[in-house]
Short mmCIF file of C-alpha atoms in Angstrom, two decimals:
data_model
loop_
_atom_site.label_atom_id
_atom_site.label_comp_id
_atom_site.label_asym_id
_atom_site.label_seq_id
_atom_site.Cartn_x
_atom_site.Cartn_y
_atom_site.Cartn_z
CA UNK A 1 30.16 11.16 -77.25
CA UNK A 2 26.96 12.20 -75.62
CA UNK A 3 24.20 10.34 -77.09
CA UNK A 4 21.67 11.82 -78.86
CA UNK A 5 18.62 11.38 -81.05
CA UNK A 6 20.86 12.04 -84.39
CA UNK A 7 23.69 9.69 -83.05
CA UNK A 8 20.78 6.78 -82.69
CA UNK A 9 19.80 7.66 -86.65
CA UNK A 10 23.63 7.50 -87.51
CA UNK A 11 23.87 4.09 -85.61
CA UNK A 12 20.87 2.46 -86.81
CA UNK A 13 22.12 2.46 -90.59
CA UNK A 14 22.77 -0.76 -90.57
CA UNK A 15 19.56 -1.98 -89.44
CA UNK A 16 17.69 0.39 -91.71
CA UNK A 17 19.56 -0.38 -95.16
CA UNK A 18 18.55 -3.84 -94.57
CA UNK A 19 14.98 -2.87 -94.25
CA UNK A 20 15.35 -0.89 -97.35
CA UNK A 21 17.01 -3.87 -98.91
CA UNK A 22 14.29 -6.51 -97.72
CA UNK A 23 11.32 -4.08 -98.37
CA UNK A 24 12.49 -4.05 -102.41
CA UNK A 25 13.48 -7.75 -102.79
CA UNK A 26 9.99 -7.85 -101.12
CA UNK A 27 7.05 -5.77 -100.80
CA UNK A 28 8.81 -3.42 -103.10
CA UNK A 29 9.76 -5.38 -105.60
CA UNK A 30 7.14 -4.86 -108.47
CA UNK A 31 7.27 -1.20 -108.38
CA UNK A 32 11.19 -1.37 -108.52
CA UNK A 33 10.75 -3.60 -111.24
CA UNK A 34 7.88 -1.23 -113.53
CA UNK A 35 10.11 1.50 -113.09
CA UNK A 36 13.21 -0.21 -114.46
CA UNK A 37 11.35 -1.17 -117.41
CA UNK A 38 10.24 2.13 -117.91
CA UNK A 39 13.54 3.77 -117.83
CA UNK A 40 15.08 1.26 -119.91
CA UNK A 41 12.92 1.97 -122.49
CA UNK A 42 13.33 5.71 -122.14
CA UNK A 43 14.12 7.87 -124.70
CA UNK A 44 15.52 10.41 -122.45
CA UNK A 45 15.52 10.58 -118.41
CA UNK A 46 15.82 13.73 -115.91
CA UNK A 47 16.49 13.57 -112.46
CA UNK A 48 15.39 15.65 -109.70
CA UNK A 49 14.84 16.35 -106.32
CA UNK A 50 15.87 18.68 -103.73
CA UNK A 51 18.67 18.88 -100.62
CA UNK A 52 19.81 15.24 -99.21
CA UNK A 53 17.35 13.40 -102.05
CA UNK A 54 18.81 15.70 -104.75
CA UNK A 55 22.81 14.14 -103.85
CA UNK A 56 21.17 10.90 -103.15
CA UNK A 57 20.25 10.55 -106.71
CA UNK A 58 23.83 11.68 -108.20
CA UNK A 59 25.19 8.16 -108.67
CA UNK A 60 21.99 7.11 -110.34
CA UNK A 61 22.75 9.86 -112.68
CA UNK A 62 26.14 9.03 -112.81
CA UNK A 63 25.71 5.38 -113.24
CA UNK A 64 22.76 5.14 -116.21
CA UNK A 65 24.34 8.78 -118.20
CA UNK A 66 28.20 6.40 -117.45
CA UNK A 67 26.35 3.16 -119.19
CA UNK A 68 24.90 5.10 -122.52
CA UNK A 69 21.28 6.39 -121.09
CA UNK A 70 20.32 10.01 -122.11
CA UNK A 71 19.97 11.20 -118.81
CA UNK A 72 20.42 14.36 -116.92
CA UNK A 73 19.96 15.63 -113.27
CA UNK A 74 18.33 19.05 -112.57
CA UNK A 75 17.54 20.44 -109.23
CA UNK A 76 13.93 20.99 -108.98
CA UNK A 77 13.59 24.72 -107.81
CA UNK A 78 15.39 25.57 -111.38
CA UNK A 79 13.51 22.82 -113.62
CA UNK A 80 9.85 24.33 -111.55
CA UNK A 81 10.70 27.87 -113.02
CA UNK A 82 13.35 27.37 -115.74
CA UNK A 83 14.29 24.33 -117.35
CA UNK A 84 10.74 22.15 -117.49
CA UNK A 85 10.74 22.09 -121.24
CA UNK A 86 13.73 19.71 -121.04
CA UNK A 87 11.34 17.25 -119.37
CA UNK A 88 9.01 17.26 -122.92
CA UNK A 89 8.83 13.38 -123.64
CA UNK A 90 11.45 12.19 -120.76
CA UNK A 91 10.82 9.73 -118.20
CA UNK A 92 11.51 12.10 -115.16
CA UNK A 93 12.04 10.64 -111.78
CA UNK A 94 11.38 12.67 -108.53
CA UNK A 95 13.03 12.23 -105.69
CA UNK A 96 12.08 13.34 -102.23
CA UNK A 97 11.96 11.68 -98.40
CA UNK A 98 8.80 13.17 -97.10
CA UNK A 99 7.03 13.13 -100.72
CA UNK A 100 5.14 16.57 -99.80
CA UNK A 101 8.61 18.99 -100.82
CA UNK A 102 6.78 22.13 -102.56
CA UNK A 103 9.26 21.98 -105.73
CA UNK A 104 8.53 18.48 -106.17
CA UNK A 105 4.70 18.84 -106.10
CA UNK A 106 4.73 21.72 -108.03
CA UNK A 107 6.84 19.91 -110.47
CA UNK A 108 4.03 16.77 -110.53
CA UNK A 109 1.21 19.01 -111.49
CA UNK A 110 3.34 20.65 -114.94
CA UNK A 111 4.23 17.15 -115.74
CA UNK A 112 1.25 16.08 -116.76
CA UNK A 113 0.93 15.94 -120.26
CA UNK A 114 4.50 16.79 -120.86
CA UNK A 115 6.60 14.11 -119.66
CA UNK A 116 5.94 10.39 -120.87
CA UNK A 117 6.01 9.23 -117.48
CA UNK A 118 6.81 10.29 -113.74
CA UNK A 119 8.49 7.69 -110.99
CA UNK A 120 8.29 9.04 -107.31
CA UNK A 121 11.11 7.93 -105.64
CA UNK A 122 10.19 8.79 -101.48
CA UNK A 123 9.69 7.26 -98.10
CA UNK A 124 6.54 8.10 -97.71
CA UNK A 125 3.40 6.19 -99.81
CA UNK A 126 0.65 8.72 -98.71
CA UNK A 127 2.49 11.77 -99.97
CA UNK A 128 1.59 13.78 -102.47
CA UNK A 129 4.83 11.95 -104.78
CA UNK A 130 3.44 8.37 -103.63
CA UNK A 131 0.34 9.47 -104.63
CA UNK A 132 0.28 11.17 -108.13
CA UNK A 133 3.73 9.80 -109.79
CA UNK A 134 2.99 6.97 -112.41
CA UNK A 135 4.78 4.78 -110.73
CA UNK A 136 6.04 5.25 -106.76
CA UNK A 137 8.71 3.52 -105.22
CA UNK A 138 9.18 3.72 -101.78
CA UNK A 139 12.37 3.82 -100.39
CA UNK A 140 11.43 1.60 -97.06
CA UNK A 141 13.78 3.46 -94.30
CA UNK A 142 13.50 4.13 -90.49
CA UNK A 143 13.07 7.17 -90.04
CA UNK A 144 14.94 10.45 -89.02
CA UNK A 145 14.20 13.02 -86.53
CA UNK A 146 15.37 16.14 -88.52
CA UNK A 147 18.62 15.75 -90.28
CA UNK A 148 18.11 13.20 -93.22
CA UNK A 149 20.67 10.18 -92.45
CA UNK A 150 19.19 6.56 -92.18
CA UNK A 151 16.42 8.42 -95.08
CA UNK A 152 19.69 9.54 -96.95
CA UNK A 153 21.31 6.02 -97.27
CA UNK A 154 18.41 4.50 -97.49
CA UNK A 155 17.56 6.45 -100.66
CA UNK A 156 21.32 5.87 -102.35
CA UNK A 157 20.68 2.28 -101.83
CA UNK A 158 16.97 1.93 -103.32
CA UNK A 159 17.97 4.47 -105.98
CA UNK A 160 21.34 1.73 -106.61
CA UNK A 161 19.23 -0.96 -107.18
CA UNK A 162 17.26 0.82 -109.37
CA UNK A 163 20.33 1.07 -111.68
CA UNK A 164 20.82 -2.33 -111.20
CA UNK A 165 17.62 -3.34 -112.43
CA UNK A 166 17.81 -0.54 -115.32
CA UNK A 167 21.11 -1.90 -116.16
CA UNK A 168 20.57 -5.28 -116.40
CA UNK A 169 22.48 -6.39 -113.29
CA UNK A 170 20.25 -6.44 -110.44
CA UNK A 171 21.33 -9.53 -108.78
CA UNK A 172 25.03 -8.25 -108.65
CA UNK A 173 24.29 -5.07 -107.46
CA UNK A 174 21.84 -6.65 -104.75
CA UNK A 175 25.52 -8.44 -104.04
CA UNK A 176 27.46 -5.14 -103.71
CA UNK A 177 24.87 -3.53 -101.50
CA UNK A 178 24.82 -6.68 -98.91
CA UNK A 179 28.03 -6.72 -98.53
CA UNK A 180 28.69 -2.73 -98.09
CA UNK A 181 25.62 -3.08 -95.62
CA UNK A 182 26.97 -5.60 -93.44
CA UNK A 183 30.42 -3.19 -92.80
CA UNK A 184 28.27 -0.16 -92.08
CA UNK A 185 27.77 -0.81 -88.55
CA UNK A 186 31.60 -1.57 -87.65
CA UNK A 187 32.40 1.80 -89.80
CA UNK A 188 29.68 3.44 -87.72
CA UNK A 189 31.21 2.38 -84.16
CA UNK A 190 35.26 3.31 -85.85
CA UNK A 191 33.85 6.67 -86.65
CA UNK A 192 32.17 7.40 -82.69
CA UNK A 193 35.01 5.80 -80.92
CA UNK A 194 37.58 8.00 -82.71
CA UNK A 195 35.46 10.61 -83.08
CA UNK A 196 38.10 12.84 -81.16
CA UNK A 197 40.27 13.07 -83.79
CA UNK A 198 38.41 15.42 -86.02
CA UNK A 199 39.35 17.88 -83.20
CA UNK A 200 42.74 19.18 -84.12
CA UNK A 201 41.28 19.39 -87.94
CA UNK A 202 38.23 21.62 -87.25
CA UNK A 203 38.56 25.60 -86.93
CA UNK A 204 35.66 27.22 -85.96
CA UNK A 205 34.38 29.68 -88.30
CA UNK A 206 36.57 28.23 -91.07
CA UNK A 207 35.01 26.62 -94.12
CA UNK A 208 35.12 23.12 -94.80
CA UNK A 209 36.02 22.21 -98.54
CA UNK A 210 34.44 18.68 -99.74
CA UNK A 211 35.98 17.78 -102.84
CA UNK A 212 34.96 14.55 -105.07
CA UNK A 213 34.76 13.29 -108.62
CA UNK A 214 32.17 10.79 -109.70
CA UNK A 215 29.19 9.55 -107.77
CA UNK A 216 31.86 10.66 -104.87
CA UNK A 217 30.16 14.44 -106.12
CA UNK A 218 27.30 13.01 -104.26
CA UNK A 219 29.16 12.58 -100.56
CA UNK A 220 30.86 16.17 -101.38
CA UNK A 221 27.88 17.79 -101.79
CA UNK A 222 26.08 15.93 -98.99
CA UNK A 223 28.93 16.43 -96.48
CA UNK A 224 28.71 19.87 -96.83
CA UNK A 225 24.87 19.72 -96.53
CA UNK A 226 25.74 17.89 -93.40
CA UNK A 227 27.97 20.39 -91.71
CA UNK A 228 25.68 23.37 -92.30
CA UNK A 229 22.41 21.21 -91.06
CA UNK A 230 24.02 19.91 -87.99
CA UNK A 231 27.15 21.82 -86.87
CA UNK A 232 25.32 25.46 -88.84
CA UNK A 233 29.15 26.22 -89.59
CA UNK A 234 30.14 27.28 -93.43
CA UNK A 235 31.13 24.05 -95.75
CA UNK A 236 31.29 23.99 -99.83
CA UNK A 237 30.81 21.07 -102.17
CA UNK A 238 32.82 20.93 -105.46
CA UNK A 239 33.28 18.95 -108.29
CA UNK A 240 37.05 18.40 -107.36
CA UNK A 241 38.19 19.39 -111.09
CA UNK A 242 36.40 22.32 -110.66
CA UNK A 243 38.23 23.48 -107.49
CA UNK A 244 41.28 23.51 -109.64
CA UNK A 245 40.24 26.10 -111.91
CA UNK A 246 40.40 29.28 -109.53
CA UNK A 247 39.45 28.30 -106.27
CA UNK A 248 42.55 26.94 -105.30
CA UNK A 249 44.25 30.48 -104.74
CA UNK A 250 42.19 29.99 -101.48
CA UNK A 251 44.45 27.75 -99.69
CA UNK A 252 46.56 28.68 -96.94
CA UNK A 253 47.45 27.39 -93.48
CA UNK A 254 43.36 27.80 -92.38
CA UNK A 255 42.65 26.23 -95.42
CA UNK A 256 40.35 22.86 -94.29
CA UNK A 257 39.53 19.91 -96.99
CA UNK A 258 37.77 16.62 -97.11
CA UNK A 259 38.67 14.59 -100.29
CA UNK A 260 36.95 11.73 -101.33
CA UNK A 261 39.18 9.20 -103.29
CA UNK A 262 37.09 6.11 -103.66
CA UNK A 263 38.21 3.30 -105.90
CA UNK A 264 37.80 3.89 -109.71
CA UNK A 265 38.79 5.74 -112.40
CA UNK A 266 39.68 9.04 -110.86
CA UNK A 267 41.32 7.97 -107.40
CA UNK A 268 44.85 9.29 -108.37
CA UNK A 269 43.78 12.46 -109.58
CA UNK A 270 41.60 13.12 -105.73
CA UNK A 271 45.25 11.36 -104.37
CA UNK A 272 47.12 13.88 -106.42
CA UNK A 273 44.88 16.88 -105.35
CA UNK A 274 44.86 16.03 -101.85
CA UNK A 275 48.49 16.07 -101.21
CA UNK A 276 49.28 19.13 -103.36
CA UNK A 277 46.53 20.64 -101.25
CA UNK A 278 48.93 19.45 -98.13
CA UNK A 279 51.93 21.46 -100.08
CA UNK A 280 50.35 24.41 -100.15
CA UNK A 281 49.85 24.38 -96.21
CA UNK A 282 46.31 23.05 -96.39
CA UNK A 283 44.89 20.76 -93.82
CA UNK A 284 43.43 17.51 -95.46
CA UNK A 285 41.37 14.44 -94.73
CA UNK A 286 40.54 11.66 -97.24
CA UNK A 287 37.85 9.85 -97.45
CA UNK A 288 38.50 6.23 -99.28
CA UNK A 289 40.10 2.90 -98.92
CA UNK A 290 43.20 2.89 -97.14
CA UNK A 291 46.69 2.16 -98.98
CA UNK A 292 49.76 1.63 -98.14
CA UNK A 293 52.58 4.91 -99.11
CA UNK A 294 49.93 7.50 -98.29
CA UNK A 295 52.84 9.63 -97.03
CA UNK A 296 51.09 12.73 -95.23
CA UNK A 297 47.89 11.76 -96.12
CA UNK A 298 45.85 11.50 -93.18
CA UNK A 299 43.20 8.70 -94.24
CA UNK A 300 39.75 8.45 -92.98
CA UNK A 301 39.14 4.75 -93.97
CA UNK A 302 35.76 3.02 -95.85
CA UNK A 303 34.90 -0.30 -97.46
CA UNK A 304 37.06 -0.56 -100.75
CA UNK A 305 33.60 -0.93 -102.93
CA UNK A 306 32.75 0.04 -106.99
CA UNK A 307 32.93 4.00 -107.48
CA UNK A 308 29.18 3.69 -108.07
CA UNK A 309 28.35 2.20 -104.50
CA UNK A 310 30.90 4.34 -102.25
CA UNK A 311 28.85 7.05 -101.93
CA UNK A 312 26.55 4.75 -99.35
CA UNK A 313 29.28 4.34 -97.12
CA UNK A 314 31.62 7.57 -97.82
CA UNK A 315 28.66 9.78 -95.92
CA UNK A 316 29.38 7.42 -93.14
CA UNK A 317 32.34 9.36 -91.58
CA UNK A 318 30.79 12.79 -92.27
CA UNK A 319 27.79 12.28 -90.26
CA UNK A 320 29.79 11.80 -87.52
CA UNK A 321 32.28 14.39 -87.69
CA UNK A 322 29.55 17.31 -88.22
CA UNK A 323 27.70 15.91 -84.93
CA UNK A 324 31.06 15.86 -83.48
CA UNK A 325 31.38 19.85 -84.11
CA UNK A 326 28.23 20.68 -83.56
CA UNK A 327 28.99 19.16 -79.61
CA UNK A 328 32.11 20.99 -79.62
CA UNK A 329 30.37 24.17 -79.98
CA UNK A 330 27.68 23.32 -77.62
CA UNK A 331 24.80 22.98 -79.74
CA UNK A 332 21.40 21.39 -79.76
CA UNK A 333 22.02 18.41 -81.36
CA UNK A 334 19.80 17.82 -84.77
CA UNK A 335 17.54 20.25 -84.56
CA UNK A 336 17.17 23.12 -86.99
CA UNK A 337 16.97 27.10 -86.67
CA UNK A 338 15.43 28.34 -89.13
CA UNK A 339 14.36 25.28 -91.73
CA UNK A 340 11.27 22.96 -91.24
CA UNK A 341 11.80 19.15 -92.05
CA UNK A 342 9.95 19.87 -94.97
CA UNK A 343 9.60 22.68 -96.89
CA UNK A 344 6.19 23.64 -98.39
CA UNK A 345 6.52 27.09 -99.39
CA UNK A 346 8.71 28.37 -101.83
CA UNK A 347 9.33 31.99 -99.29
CA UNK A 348 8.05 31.04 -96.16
CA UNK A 349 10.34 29.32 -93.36
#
């Protein structure tokens, strides 16, 4: 594969998790810390954020709503003009890589006064976030060019070891992320050197169904994101329950899905989908730990990790299949049409 500014981002993963993991046992630390001890305290919590940092922050959701916490996740375009009485005495925690998203600092300014705190979560400490939330932790990636990648792990991981420290586990979870980490690199190079084989899979013009349960939710939705940003061909996220209840009558021989099946509660019910998917005439991928008796199942293999972590290295295999498509169909790799890196009008591109 041709080598490009976006293939460099998905490559240097590795080297930017660690930073992101050094800059919070570090630099980062205190903030991490005050805004654990806020949300453990919370009465209620809402989540929000936009794009990429909006699917980043899924398995927080997941994890603290999974463990008891009253929390909630709201994209912010519809809690800016519809929902922002919900966030009436919560702790509400932004999330957004540049910091300067329009929703987002909208959102800061009707805050005031109305939630009991704000926590930033962003990559950037002069933004407007890193600026103006109570309490602003920065994420501590490289950086990306356009499409958010090294940014987009990098905020899963920071945003996982804020659970940790909510949770009461932070060492162990510091424990998970190392060791996730240190495969990302050799996942990275299996993903580029059989790149190729997404070929045969991909129909141009056909939409790509990402289907996941769980903080997995997170890598559907950001797959998807992923395929329209990079390769601009049509892709879908479900909830993979959801996809049972009606849009199934879609499948047929174009039919095209990517299931996630990571370790966990729900991995024989994405199993179970993913080959009756295949005996409908469907063509399927899955995204999880490899096993032995997959039958058909065509397996697209990642670190065997807790539910709650897989999402950092399920996006792994995506990134590299929607740069792989968007080569295949000639593009200009990473850059955008029509979309600015960030957006700062709510009509404007």
């Amino acid at each position: 594969m041709n080598e490009s500014r976006l293939l460099e981002d998905i490559r240097g993963q590795e080297r930017s998790l660690a930073r992101v993991l050094s800059w919070q046992r570090g630099e980062g630390l205190g903030a991490l810390v005050e805004a654990g001890r806020i949300l453990r305290k919370a009465r209620k919590i809402v989540i929000t954020g936009m794009g990429a940092s909006l699917h980043a922050a899924l398995p927080l959701q997941y994890e603290l709503a999974g463990k008891g916490f009253d929390c909630s996740i709201v994209e912010s375009g519809e809690l800016l003009h519809y929902q922002e009485r919900v966030c009436a005495g919560a702790v509400v925690v932004l999330v957004s890589r540049s910091g300067e998203s329009v929703e987002v600092v909208k959102l800061l300014g009707r805050l005031k006064g109305l939630a009991e705190h704000t926590i930033g979560i962003t990559n950037d400490a002069s933004s407007a976030l890193g600026r103006l939330a109570d309490v602003a932790v920065m994420v501590g990636s490289l950086a990306d060019q356009m499409v958010a990648v090294q940014s987009y792990t990098g905020t899963v991981a920071a945003l996982l070891l804020l659970a940790g420290v909510v949770c009461g586990e932070p060492d162990a979870r510091g424990e998970e992320l190392d060791r996730v980490v240190a495969e990302i690199s050799a996942l990275v190079t299996e993903q580029v050197e059989r790149v190729s084989e997404w070929d045969s899979f991909f129909r141009v013009g056909t939409p790509i169904y990402l289907l996941g349960r769980g903080p997995s939710y997170a890598s559907a939705l950001e797959g998807a994101l992923l395929f329209c940003e990079t390769a601009k061909e049509p892709a879908v996220g479900l909830a993979a329950g959801s996809f049972r209840h009606g849009p199934v009558e879609i499948v047929d021989q174009n039919f095209r899905a990517i299931v996630f099946a990571a370790e966990g509660r729900t991995r024989e019910l994405s199993l179970g989908l993913a080959r009756k998917l295949l005996r409908f005439g469907g063509r399927v991928r899955v995204v999880g730990p490899l096993m032995e008796g997959g039958g058909k199942l065509a397996f697209i293999g990642v670190p065997g990790v807790s539910e709650w972590i897989a999402p950092l290295a399920e996006v792994v295999p995506l990134q590299v299949a929607a740069l792989r498509l968007a080569a295949v169909k000639g593009l200009e790799i990473g850059k955008f049409r029509f979309a600015p890196q960030v957006t700062r009008d709510e009509m404007k591109f």
